[in-house]
Amino acid sequence: TPVRRETFSSRRLFILSAIGSAVGLGNIWRFPYVAYENGGGAFLIPYLAALLTAGIPLLFFDYAVGHKFRGSAPLAFRRLARPAEALGWWQVLVCFVIAVYYAVIIAWSSMYTIFSVTKAWGEDPEAFFMGDFLQRAGAATEASVSLDFVPGILIPLIIVWIVTIGIMIAGVSKGIARANAIFLPLLVVMFVILVVQSLFLPGAVDGLNAFFTPSWEALGDPSVWAAAYGHIFFSLSVGFGIMVTYSSYLKRKTDLTGSGLVVGFANSAFEILAGIGVFAAIGFMAQAAGTTVADQATGGIGLAFIAFPAIVSEAPAGQLIGVLFFGSLVFAGVTSLISILEVIVAAVQDKLGAGRTFSTLIVSIPMAIISIVLFPTTTGLYVLDTVDGFVNQFGIVAGALVAVIVVVWIYRKLPSLREHVNRYSSFKLGGVWFILAGVIAPVVLAYMLVTEIIAKSTESYSGYPLWFNAIFGWGMSVALIVFAILMSFVPWSAKSKLNFDP
Ligand code: PHE
Ligand code: NA
């Protein structure tokens, strides 16, 4: 007998969980810098265009596939069309890679939450991060192969895995929904306090000016538009199988588009809030260091583990800033990590017809081992960066593009998906959705994919040696494609009815 599919017990909990997935490291450390670099205040225009013309339409697309076909990504796509199953596995594999990376960043952030109290980095946060923390001082540009351990990172990494495995085993409503219902409000409260505190720092206004001042000429630059679209896909977690998986747990009669609009706008609101908070803090740092905002502006690992510790050291009540900032990274990260893991766990559950605990363990333990063995090493850091660059910019774009082409153009499922969505939704999808999800989105994605392939094959990523790219970038991408196709030929458990069509 088929096992009953788990459900979110209410739409509110689904929305909370979907926001929890969307609001992640991307909002806090990626958006502010991307916006600043790509026209400042003027970036709002391509950003909103990307949100409305591609982000939200594809969010509806993911919801429609997951909710109509009620399965993990591989099962939902398999039910949609036999050959599309491989696409689902590609998304599963991309999630596998991202999860390993996410877990490491969460572990670092939890260490830095504690470090903030004592300002453990001393006088030189950069030397501390590169040296004491990562033990790779002097190796900043040259990739080297070694497996020297950094024990300080080991313990938090193990804790992160134990906590997330616990949440995953507890299941969709007792684990995922509950964790989001606790962590997301906590995140919002902490982050709002952080932003307010940052706004009162001397120099904050300079940061805000730098962030919001529009450079209108950026609007004529295609790379600015590509940055906006690229960011939106990542930020809304579309094209990863995440929203497919989460919406498969929704009850039949659910307002899908209404939920999607709430999720989309909540994510953007959080991003803009983060832009304000981060640039207020950077403005303060520029003043304290007697430099310009442009000198201090940065994103990603550099912002979190080098720039912010300096701010914590200099600012009045800096310890509080540090605890709030790194604590926010931890909570935002955990709620995203569990959504990524759910894609993989659900796929294994469906494929094998296995129980929740077994599926969680068989997925998480190898992942935990990879992140524990590989990433706290000097080589691991380079692998992490290279793989992240590839998977984020290439894996998602390629996956989303193929999904749209297969579903819209080869199998022509858009009309039936629309009908499904409109049955219970408040915001009805019309012909505009066909144009946005079926034409605009794939054109933009194809453009991004081609530019990305050209960029990746002509220049090494972040200045690492080209052979490094070859192995961890292209080699990994090809291996994942092959593996995804192979997985689509592994037989399904009899419990997963493949010819289910509502
Ligand atoms: N949407 C998340 C963010 O903005 C990132 C993410 C990507 C989360 C993929 C889960 C899966 O940070
Ligand atoms: Na986001």
Coordinates of C-alpha atoms and ligand atoms in Angstrom, one line a residue:
T1 CA 0.0 0.0 0.0
P2 CA 1.3 3.5 -0.8
V3 CA 2.4 5.5 2.2
R4 CA 0.4 8.6 2.8
R5 CA 2.2 11.7 1.7
E6 CA 3.2 14.1 4.5
T7 CA 1.6 17.5 4.5
F8 CA 2.1 21.0 5.8
S9 CA -0.7 21.3 8.3
S10 CA -1.6 24.8 7.2
R11 CA -0.9 27.2 4.3
R12 CA 0.7 29.6 6.8
L13 CA 3.3 27.0 7.7
F14 CA 4.1 26.3 4.1
I15 CA 4.5 30.1 3.4
L16 CA 6.8 30.4 6.5
S17 CA 8.9 27.4 5.3
A18 CA 9.1 28.7 1.7
I19 CA 10.2 32.1 3.0
G20 CA 12.7 30.3 5.3
S21 CA 14.2 28.7 2.2
A22 CA 14.2 31.8 0.1
V23 CA 15.7 34.0 2.8
G24 CA 19.3 32.8 3.1
L25 CA 22.9 33.9 2.8
G26 CA 22.0 35.3 -0.6
N27 CA 19.8 38.0 1.0
I28 CA 22.3 39.0 3.6
W29 CA 25.7 38.8 2.0
R30 CA 25.0 38.6 -1.7
F31 CA 22.2 41.1 -2.6
P32 CA 23.6 44.2 -1.0
Y33 CA 26.9 43.9 -2.8
V34 CA 25.3 42.9 -6.2
A35 CA 23.0 45.9 -6.0
Y36 CA 25.8 48.2 -5.1
E37 CA 28.0 47.0 -7.9
N38 CA 25.3 47.1 -10.5
G39 CA 24.0 50.6 -10.4
G40 CA 23.1 51.2 -6.7
G41 CA 19.6 52.6 -6.5
A42 CA 19.2 52.2 -10.3
F43 CA 19.5 48.4 -9.8
L44 CA 16.0 48.4 -8.4
I45 CA 14.7 48.6 -11.9
P46 CA 16.3 45.5 -13.4
Y47 CA 15.8 43.8 -10.0
L48 CA 12.0 44.4 -10.0
A49 CA 11.8 43.5 -13.7
A50 CA 13.6 40.2 -13.0
L51 CA 11.4 39.5 -10.0
L52 CA 8.1 40.2 -11.9
T53 CA 9.0 38.9 -15.3
A54 CA 10.9 35.8 -14.4
G55 CA 11.3 35.1 -10.7
I56 CA 7.7 35.0 -9.6
P57 CA 6.5 33.4 -12.9
L58 CA 9.0 30.6 -12.4
L59 CA 8.1 30.3 -8.7
F60 CA 4.5 29.7 -9.9
F61 CA 5.9 27.2 -12.4
D62 CA 7.7 25.2 -9.7
Y63 CA 4.7 25.3 -7.4
A64 CA 2.4 24.1 -10.2
V65 CA 4.7 21.1 -11.1
G66 CA 5.1 20.0 -7.4
H67 CA 1.5 20.5 -6.4
K68 CA 0.0 18.9 -9.5
F69 CA 2.2 15.9 -9.6
R70 CA 2.7 15.6 -5.9
G71 CA 6.2 14.3 -5.7
S72 CA 9.8 15.0 -5.0
A73 CA 11.5 16.7 -8.0
P74 CA 12.4 13.4 -9.9
L75 CA 9.0 11.8 -9.2
A76 CA 7.0 15.0 -10.2
F77 CA 9.0 15.4 -13.4
R78 CA 8.8 11.7 -14.1
R79 CA 5.0 11.8 -13.8
L80 CA 5.0 14.9 -16.1
A81 CA 7.0 13.1 -18.8
R82 CA 9.3 10.0 -18.6
P83 CA 12.5 11.6 -19.9
A84 CA 12.1 14.6 -17.6
E85 CA 13.0 12.4 -14.6
A86 CA 16.7 13.1 -15.2
L87 CA 16.0 16.8 -14.8
G88 CA 14.7 16.1 -11.3
W89 CA 17.9 14.2 -10.4
W90 CA 20.0 17.1 -11.7
Q91 CA 18.3 19.4 -9.3
V92 CA 18.8 16.8 -6.5
L93 CA 22.5 16.7 -7.3
V94 CA 22.9 20.4 -7.4
C95 CA 21.2 20.5 -4.0
F96 CA 23.6 17.9 -2.7
V97 CA 26.6 20.1 -3.6
I98 CA 25.0 23.3 -2.3
A99 CA 24.1 21.6 1.0
V100 CA 27.7 20.7 1.7
Y101 CA 28.7 24.3 1.1
Y102 CA 25.9 25.8 3.2
A103 CA 26.6 23.6 6.2
V104 CA 30.2 24.8 6.2
I105 CA 29.2 28.5 6.2
I106 CA 26.7 27.9 8.9
A107 CA 29.3 26.2 11.0
W108 CA 31.7 29.1 10.5
S109 CA 29.0 31.6 11.3
S110 CA 28.1 29.9 14.6
M111 CA 31.8 30.0 15.6
Y112 CA 31.9 33.7 14.7
T113 CA 28.8 34.3 16.8
I114 CA 30.8 33.2 19.8
F115 CA 34.0 34.9 18.7
S116 CA 32.0 38.2 18.5
V117 CA 31.6 38.2 22.3
T118 CA 35.4 38.2 22.9
K119 CA 36.4 39.7 19.6
A120 CA 38.6 36.6 19.2
W121 CA 40.1 37.9 16.0
G122 CA 42.2 40.5 17.9
E123 CA 43.7 43.3 15.9
D124 CA 43.6 41.8 12.4
P125 CA 40.4 39.9 11.4
E126 CA 41.8 39.0 8.0
A127 CA 44.9 37.4 9.3
F128 CA 42.8 35.6 11.9
F129 CA 40.4 34.2 9.4
M130 CA 43.0 33.2 6.9
G131 CA 45.5 32.1 9.4
D132 CA 44.3 30.9 12.8
F133 CA 40.8 30.1 11.6
L134 CA 41.4 28.4 8.3
Q135 CA 45.1 27.8 8.8
R136 CA 46.0 28.7 5.3
A137 CA 48.0 31.9 5.8
G138 CA 50.3 32.6 2.9
A139 CA 48.3 30.3 0.6
A140 CA 45.9 33.0 -0.5
T141 CA 46.4 32.7 -4.3
E142 CA 47.9 29.3 -4.9
A143 CA 45.6 26.3 -4.8
S144 CA 47.4 23.4 -3.1
V145 CA 46.3 19.9 -2.4
S146 CA 46.5 19.0 1.2
L147 CA 44.2 17.6 3.9
D148 CA 45.4 19.3 7.0
F149 CA 42.6 19.6 9.5
V150 CA 41.3 22.6 11.2
P151 CA 39.9 21.2 14.4
G152 CA 38.1 24.4 15.4
I153 CA 35.7 24.1 12.5
L154 CA 35.1 20.4 13.1
I155 CA 32.9 20.6 16.3
P156 CA 30.5 23.3 15.0
L157 CA 30.2 21.4 11.7
I158 CA 29.3 18.2 13.6
I159 CA 26.7 20.2 15.7
V160 CA 25.2 21.7 12.5
W161 CA 24.7 18.3 11.0
I162 CA 23.3 16.7 14.2
V163 CA 20.7 19.6 14.5
T164 CA 19.7 19.5 10.8
I165 CA 19.5 15.7 10.7
G166 CA 17.3 15.9 13.8
I167 CA 14.9 18.3 12.1
M168 CA 14.8 16.2 8.9
I169 CA 14.1 13.0 10.7
A170 CA 11.2 14.7 12.5
G171 CA 9.5 15.1 9.2
V172 CA 7.7 17.8 7.2
S173 CA 5.2 19.1 9.8
K174 CA 6.9 18.2 13.0
G175 CA 10.4 19.0 11.8
I176 CA 10.6 21.4 8.9
A177 CA 7.5 23.5 9.6
R178 CA 8.2 23.7 13.3
A179 CA 11.8 24.7 12.8
N180 CA 10.8 27.4 10.4
A181 CA 8.0 28.6 12.7
I182 CA 10.7 29.2 15.4
F183 CA 13.8 30.2 13.4
L184 CA 12.2 32.6 10.9
P185 CA 10.5 35.0 13.4
L186 CA 13.7 34.9 15.5
L187 CA 15.7 35.8 12.4
V188 CA 13.4 38.7 11.6
V189 CA 13.6 40.1 15.1
M190 CA 17.3 39.8 15.3
F191 CA 17.9 41.3 11.9
V192 CA 15.6 44.3 12.5
I193 CA 17.4 45.1 15.7
L194 CA 20.7 44.8 13.8
V195 CA 19.6 47.1 11.1
V196 CA 18.2 49.7 13.6
Q197 CA 21.5 49.6 15.5
S198 CA 23.5 50.0 12.3
L199 CA 21.5 53.0 11.3
F200 CA 22.6 54.8 14.5
L201 CA 26.3 54.2 13.8
P202 CA 28.3 57.3 12.8
G203 CA 28.8 57.3 9.0
A204 CA 25.8 55.1 8.4
V205 CA 24.3 57.8 6.1
D206 CA 27.4 57.7 3.8
G207 CA 26.9 54.0 3.4
L208 CA 23.2 54.4 2.6
N209 CA 24.0 57.1 0.1
A210 CA 26.5 54.9 -1.6
F211 CA 24.0 52.0 -1.7
F212 CA 21.0 54.0 -2.9
T213 CA 22.6 56.6 -5.2
P214 CA 21.5 55.5 -8.7
S215 CA 24.0 55.3 -11.6
W216 CA 21.5 55.4 -14.4
E217 CA 24.0 54.5 -17.0
A218 CA 24.1 51.0 -15.5
L219 CA 20.7 50.4 -17.0
G220 CA 22.3 50.3 -20.5
D221 CA 24.7 47.5 -19.5
P222 CA 23.4 44.0 -20.3
S223 CA 25.6 42.5 -17.6
V224 CA 23.6 44.5 -15.0
W225 CA 20.4 43.0 -16.2
A226 CA 22.0 39.5 -16.2
A227 CA 23.1 40.1 -12.7
A228 CA 19.6 41.0 -11.7
Y229 CA 18.0 37.9 -13.3
G230 CA 20.8 35.6 -12.0
H231 CA 20.3 36.9 -8.5
I232 CA 16.5 36.5 -8.5
F233 CA 16.7 32.8 -9.5
F234 CA 19.1 32.1 -6.7
S235 CA 17.3 34.3 -4.2
L236 CA 13.9 32.8 -4.7
S237 CA 15.3 29.2 -4.7
V238 CA 13.6 28.5 -8.0
G239 CA 15.0 25.9 -10.3
F240 CA 16.5 23.8 -7.5
G241 CA 13.6 21.4 -7.0
I242 CA 13.0 23.1 -3.6
M243 CA 9.7 24.7 -4.4
V244 CA 8.6 21.6 -6.3
T245 CA 9.2 19.5 -3.2
Y246 CA 7.7 21.9 -0.7
S247 CA 4.5 22.4 -2.8
S248 CA 4.1 18.7 -3.1
Y249 CA 3.3 18.7 0.6
L250 CA 0.4 21.2 0.3
K251 CA -3.1 20.1 0.6
R252 CA -5.1 19.8 -2.6
K253 CA -7.2 23.0 -2.3
T254 CA -4.5 25.6 -1.8
D255 CA -4.1 29.1 -3.1
L256 CA -0.8 28.7 -4.8
T257 CA -0.3 32.0 -6.5
G258 CA -1.4 34.0 -3.4
S259 CA 1.3 32.1 -1.4
G260 CA 3.9 32.7 -4.1
L261 CA 3.3 36.4 -4.1
V262 CA 3.7 36.5 -0.3
V263 CA 6.9 34.5 -0.5
G264 CA 8.4 36.5 -3.4
F265 CA 7.7 39.9 -1.9
A266 CA 8.8 38.9 1.6
N267 CA 12.1 37.7 0.2
S268 CA 12.7 41.0 -1.6
A269 CA 11.7 43.0 1.5
F270 CA 14.3 41.1 3.5
E271 CA 16.9 41.8 0.8
I272 CA 16.4 45.5 0.8
L273 CA 16.4 45.5 4.6
A274 CA 19.7 43.7 4.4
G275 CA 21.1 46.2 1.9
I276 CA 20.3 49.0 4.3
G277 CA 21.8 47.3 7.3
V278 CA 24.9 46.1 5.6
F279 CA 25.7 49.4 3.9
A280 CA 25.0 51.4 7.1
A281 CA 27.6 49.2 8.8
I282 CA 30.0 49.6 5.9
G283 CA 29.5 53.4 5.9
F284 CA 30.5 53.4 9.6
M285 CA 33.6 51.3 8.8
A286 CA 34.6 53.7 6.0
Q287 CA 34.4 56.6 8.4
A288 CA 36.2 54.8 11.2
A289 CA 39.0 53.7 8.9
G290 CA 39.2 57.1 7.2
T291 CA 38.5 55.5 3.8
T292 CA 35.6 55.6 1.3
V293 CA 32.6 53.3 1.2
A294 CA 33.9 52.0 -2.2
D295 CA 37.0 50.8 -0.4
Q296 CA 35.1 48.9 2.2
A297 CA 32.2 47.5 0.1
T298 CA 32.4 43.8 -0.4
G299 CA 30.1 40.7 -0.3
G300 CA 30.2 37.0 0.4
I301 CA 32.9 35.4 2.6
G302 CA 34.9 38.6 2.7
L303 CA 32.0 40.6 4.0
A304 CA 31.0 38.2 6.7
F305 CA 34.3 36.9 8.0
I306 CA 36.7 39.8 7.4
A307 CA 34.7 43.1 7.1
F308 CA 32.1 42.4 9.7
P309 CA 34.6 41.4 12.4
A310 CA 36.4 44.7 11.9
I311 CA 33.1 46.5 12.3
V312 CA 32.4 44.5 15.5
S313 CA 35.8 45.5 16.9
E314 CA 35.3 49.2 16.1
A315 CA 31.6 49.9 16.7
P316 CA 30.0 51.0 19.9
A317 CA 28.2 47.9 21.3
G318 CA 30.0 46.0 18.6
Q319 CA 29.6 42.7 20.3
L320 CA 25.9 42.9 19.9
I321 CA 26.2 43.7 16.2
G322 CA 28.4 40.6 15.9
V323 CA 26.1 38.3 17.7
L324 CA 23.0 39.6 15.8
F325 CA 24.8 39.5 12.4
F326 CA 26.3 36.0 12.7
G327 CA 23.3 34.7 14.5
S328 CA 21.2 35.9 11.6
L329 CA 23.5 34.1 9.2
V330 CA 23.1 30.9 11.2
F331 CA 19.2 31.1 11.3
A332 CA 18.9 32.2 7.7
G333 CA 21.3 29.4 6.7
V334 CA 19.7 26.6 8.7
T335 CA 16.2 27.3 7.3
S336 CA 17.6 27.2 3.8
L337 CA 19.7 24.2 4.4
I338 CA 16.8 22.1 5.5
S339 CA 14.9 23.0 2.3
I340 CA 17.9 21.9 0.3
L341 CA 18.1 18.7 2.2
E342 CA 14.4 18.0 1.8
V343 CA 14.9 17.9 -2.0
I344 CA 17.3 15.0 -1.6
V345 CA 15.6 13.2 1.2
A346 CA 12.2 13.3 -0.6
A347 CA 13.7 12.0 -3.8
V348 CA 15.4 9.1 -2.0
Q349 CA 12.2 8.4 -0.1
D350 CA 10.1 8.3 -3.3
K351 CA 12.6 6.3 -5.3
L352 CA 13.2 3.6 -2.7
G353 CA 9.9 3.7 -1.0
A354 CA 12.0 4.0 2.2
G355 CA 11.0 5.6 5.5
R356 CA 11.9 9.1 6.6
T357 CA 14.6 8.2 9.1
F358 CA 16.4 5.8 6.7
S359 CA 16.3 8.3 3.8
T360 CA 17.5 11.1 6.0
L361 CA 20.4 9.2 7.3
I362 CA 21.5 7.6 4.0
V363 CA 21.5 11.1 2.5
S364 CA 22.9 13.2 5.3
I365 CA 25.7 11.0 6.6
P366 CA 27.7 10.9 3.4
M367 CA 27.1 14.6 3.0
A368 CA 28.2 15.3 6.6
I369 CA 31.3 13.2 6.0
I370 CA 32.2 15.1 2.8
S371 CA 31.8 18.4 4.5
I372 CA 33.7 17.3 7.6
V373 CA 36.6 15.7 5.7
L374 CA 37.0 18.0 2.8
F375 CA 36.0 21.5 3.8
P376 CA 38.0 22.3 6.9
T377 CA 41.1 22.0 4.9
T378 CA 43.0 24.5 2.8
T379 CA 42.2 22.6 -0.4
G380 CA 38.6 22.3 0.7
L381 CA 38.3 26.0 0.7
Y382 CA 39.3 26.3 -2.9
V383 CA 37.1 23.4 -3.9
L384 CA 34.2 25.1 -2.1
D385 CA 34.7 28.3 -3.9
T386 CA 35.1 26.8 -7.3
V387 CA 32.2 24.4 -7.0
D388 CA 30.1 27.1 -5.6
G389 CA 30.9 29.4 -8.5
F390 CA 30.0 26.6 -11.0
V391 CA 26.9 25.2 -9.3
N392 CA 25.4 28.6 -8.5
Q393 CA 25.9 30.2 -11.8
F394 CA 25.8 27.3 -14.1
G395 CA 23.9 24.5 -12.4
I396 CA 20.8 26.4 -11.6
V397 CA 20.6 28.3 -14.8
A398 CA 21.1 25.2 -16.9
G399 CA 18.6 23.2 -14.8
A400 CA 15.9 25.9 -14.9
L401 CA 16.4 26.4 -18.7
V402 CA 16.1 22.7 -19.5
A403 CA 13.0 22.4 -17.2
V404 CA 11.2 25.2 -19.0
I405 CA 12.1 23.9 -22.5
V406 CA 11.1 20.4 -21.6
V407 CA 7.8 21.3 -19.9
V408 CA 6.7 24.2 -22.0
W409 CA 8.1 23.5 -25.5
I410 CA 8.5 19.8 -25.7
Y411 CA 5.6 18.5 -23.6
R412 CA 3.4 21.6 -23.8
K413 CA 2.2 21.3 -20.3
L414 CA 1.8 25.0 -19.5
P415 CA -2.0 25.1 -20.2
S416 CA -2.8 22.2 -18.0
L417 CA -0.5 23.6 -15.2
R418 CA -2.3 26.9 -15.5
E419 CA -5.6 25.2 -15.2
H420 CA -4.4 23.3 -12.1
V421 CA -3.1 26.5 -10.4
N422 CA -6.2 28.6 -11.2
R423 CA -8.5 26.1 -9.7
Y424 CA -8.0 27.3 -6.2
S425 CA -5.8 30.3 -6.5
S426 CA -6.8 33.9 -5.8
F427 CA -4.5 35.5 -8.3
K428 CA -5.4 33.9 -11.6
L429 CA -2.7 33.1 -14.2
G430 CA -3.5 34.3 -17.7
G431 CA -1.8 34.5 -21.1
V432 CA 0.8 36.8 -19.6
W433 CA 2.1 33.9 -17.6
F434 CA 2.6 31.9 -20.7
I435 CA 4.7 34.7 -22.2
L436 CA 6.8 35.3 -19.0
A437 CA 7.4 31.6 -18.0
G438 CA 7.4 30.2 -21.5
V439 CA 9.3 32.8 -23.5
I440 CA 10.9 35.6 -21.4
A441 CA 12.4 33.3 -18.8
P442 CA 14.0 30.8 -21.2
V443 CA 15.4 33.6 -23.4
V444 CA 17.0 35.2 -20.4
L445 CA 18.2 31.9 -19.0
A446 CA 19.7 31.0 -22.4
Y447 CA 21.5 34.3 -22.6
M448 CA 22.9 33.8 -19.1
L449 CA 24.0 30.3 -19.8
V450 CA 25.9 31.2 -23.0
T451 CA 27.7 34.1 -21.4
E452 CA 28.5 31.9 -18.4
I453 CA 29.9 29.2 -20.6
I454 CA 32.1 31.6 -22.5
A455 CA 33.3 33.3 -19.2
K456 CA 34.0 30.0 -17.6
S457 CA 36.0 28.6 -20.5
T458 CA 38.1 31.6 -21.2
E459 CA 39.1 32.7 -17.7
S460 CA 39.8 30.8 -14.5
Y461 CA 37.3 31.3 -11.7
S462 CA 38.5 33.7 -9.0
G463 CA 42.0 33.4 -10.4
Y464 CA 42.4 29.7 -9.5
P465 CA 44.5 27.6 -11.9
L466 CA 42.7 26.5 -15.0
W467 CA 43.2 22.8 -14.2
F468 CA 41.4 23.4 -11.0
N469 CA 38.4 24.7 -12.9
A470 CA 38.7 21.7 -15.2
I471 CA 38.4 19.2 -12.5
F472 CA 36.1 20.8 -10.0
G473 CA 34.0 22.8 -12.4
W474 CA 33.6 21.2 -15.8
G475 CA 34.4 17.7 -14.6
M476 CA 32.0 17.9 -11.8
S477 CA 29.3 19.3 -14.1
V478 CA 29.6 16.5 -16.6
A479 CA 29.8 13.9 -13.8
L480 CA 26.6 15.2 -12.4
I481 CA 24.8 15.2 -15.7
V482 CA 25.8 11.6 -16.3
F483 CA 24.8 10.6 -12.8
A484 CA 21.4 12.3 -13.1
I485 CA 20.7 10.3 -16.3
L486 CA 21.8 7.1 -14.7
M487 CA 19.6 7.7 -11.7
S488 CA 16.6 8.1 -14.0
F489 CA 17.1 4.5 -15.1
V490 CA 17.1 3.1 -11.6
P491 CA 13.7 1.4 -10.9
W492 CA 11.2 3.1 -8.7
S493 CA 9.6 1.6 -5.6
A494 CA 6.2 0.1 -6.4
K495 CA 4.8 2.5 -3.8
S496 CA 5.5 5.5 -6.0
K497 CA 2.8 5.3 -8.6
L498 CA 4.4 6.6 -11.8
N499 CA 1.3 7.0 -13.9
F500 CA -0.4 9.3 -11.4
D501 CA -2.1 12.1 -13.3
P502 CA -4.6 14.2 -11.4
Ligands
PHE1 N1 17.5 31.4 -1.7 C1 18.6 31.3 -0.8 C2 19.3 32.7 -0.6 O1 18.8 33.7 -1.1 C3 19.7 30.5 -1.4 C4 19.3 29.1 -1.6 C5 19.6 28.6 -2.8 C6 18.6 28.4 -0.7 C7 19.3 27.3 -3.0 C8 18.3 27.1 -0.9 C9 18.6 26.6 -2.1 O2 20.2 32.7 0.1
NA2 NA 16.8 34.9 -1.1

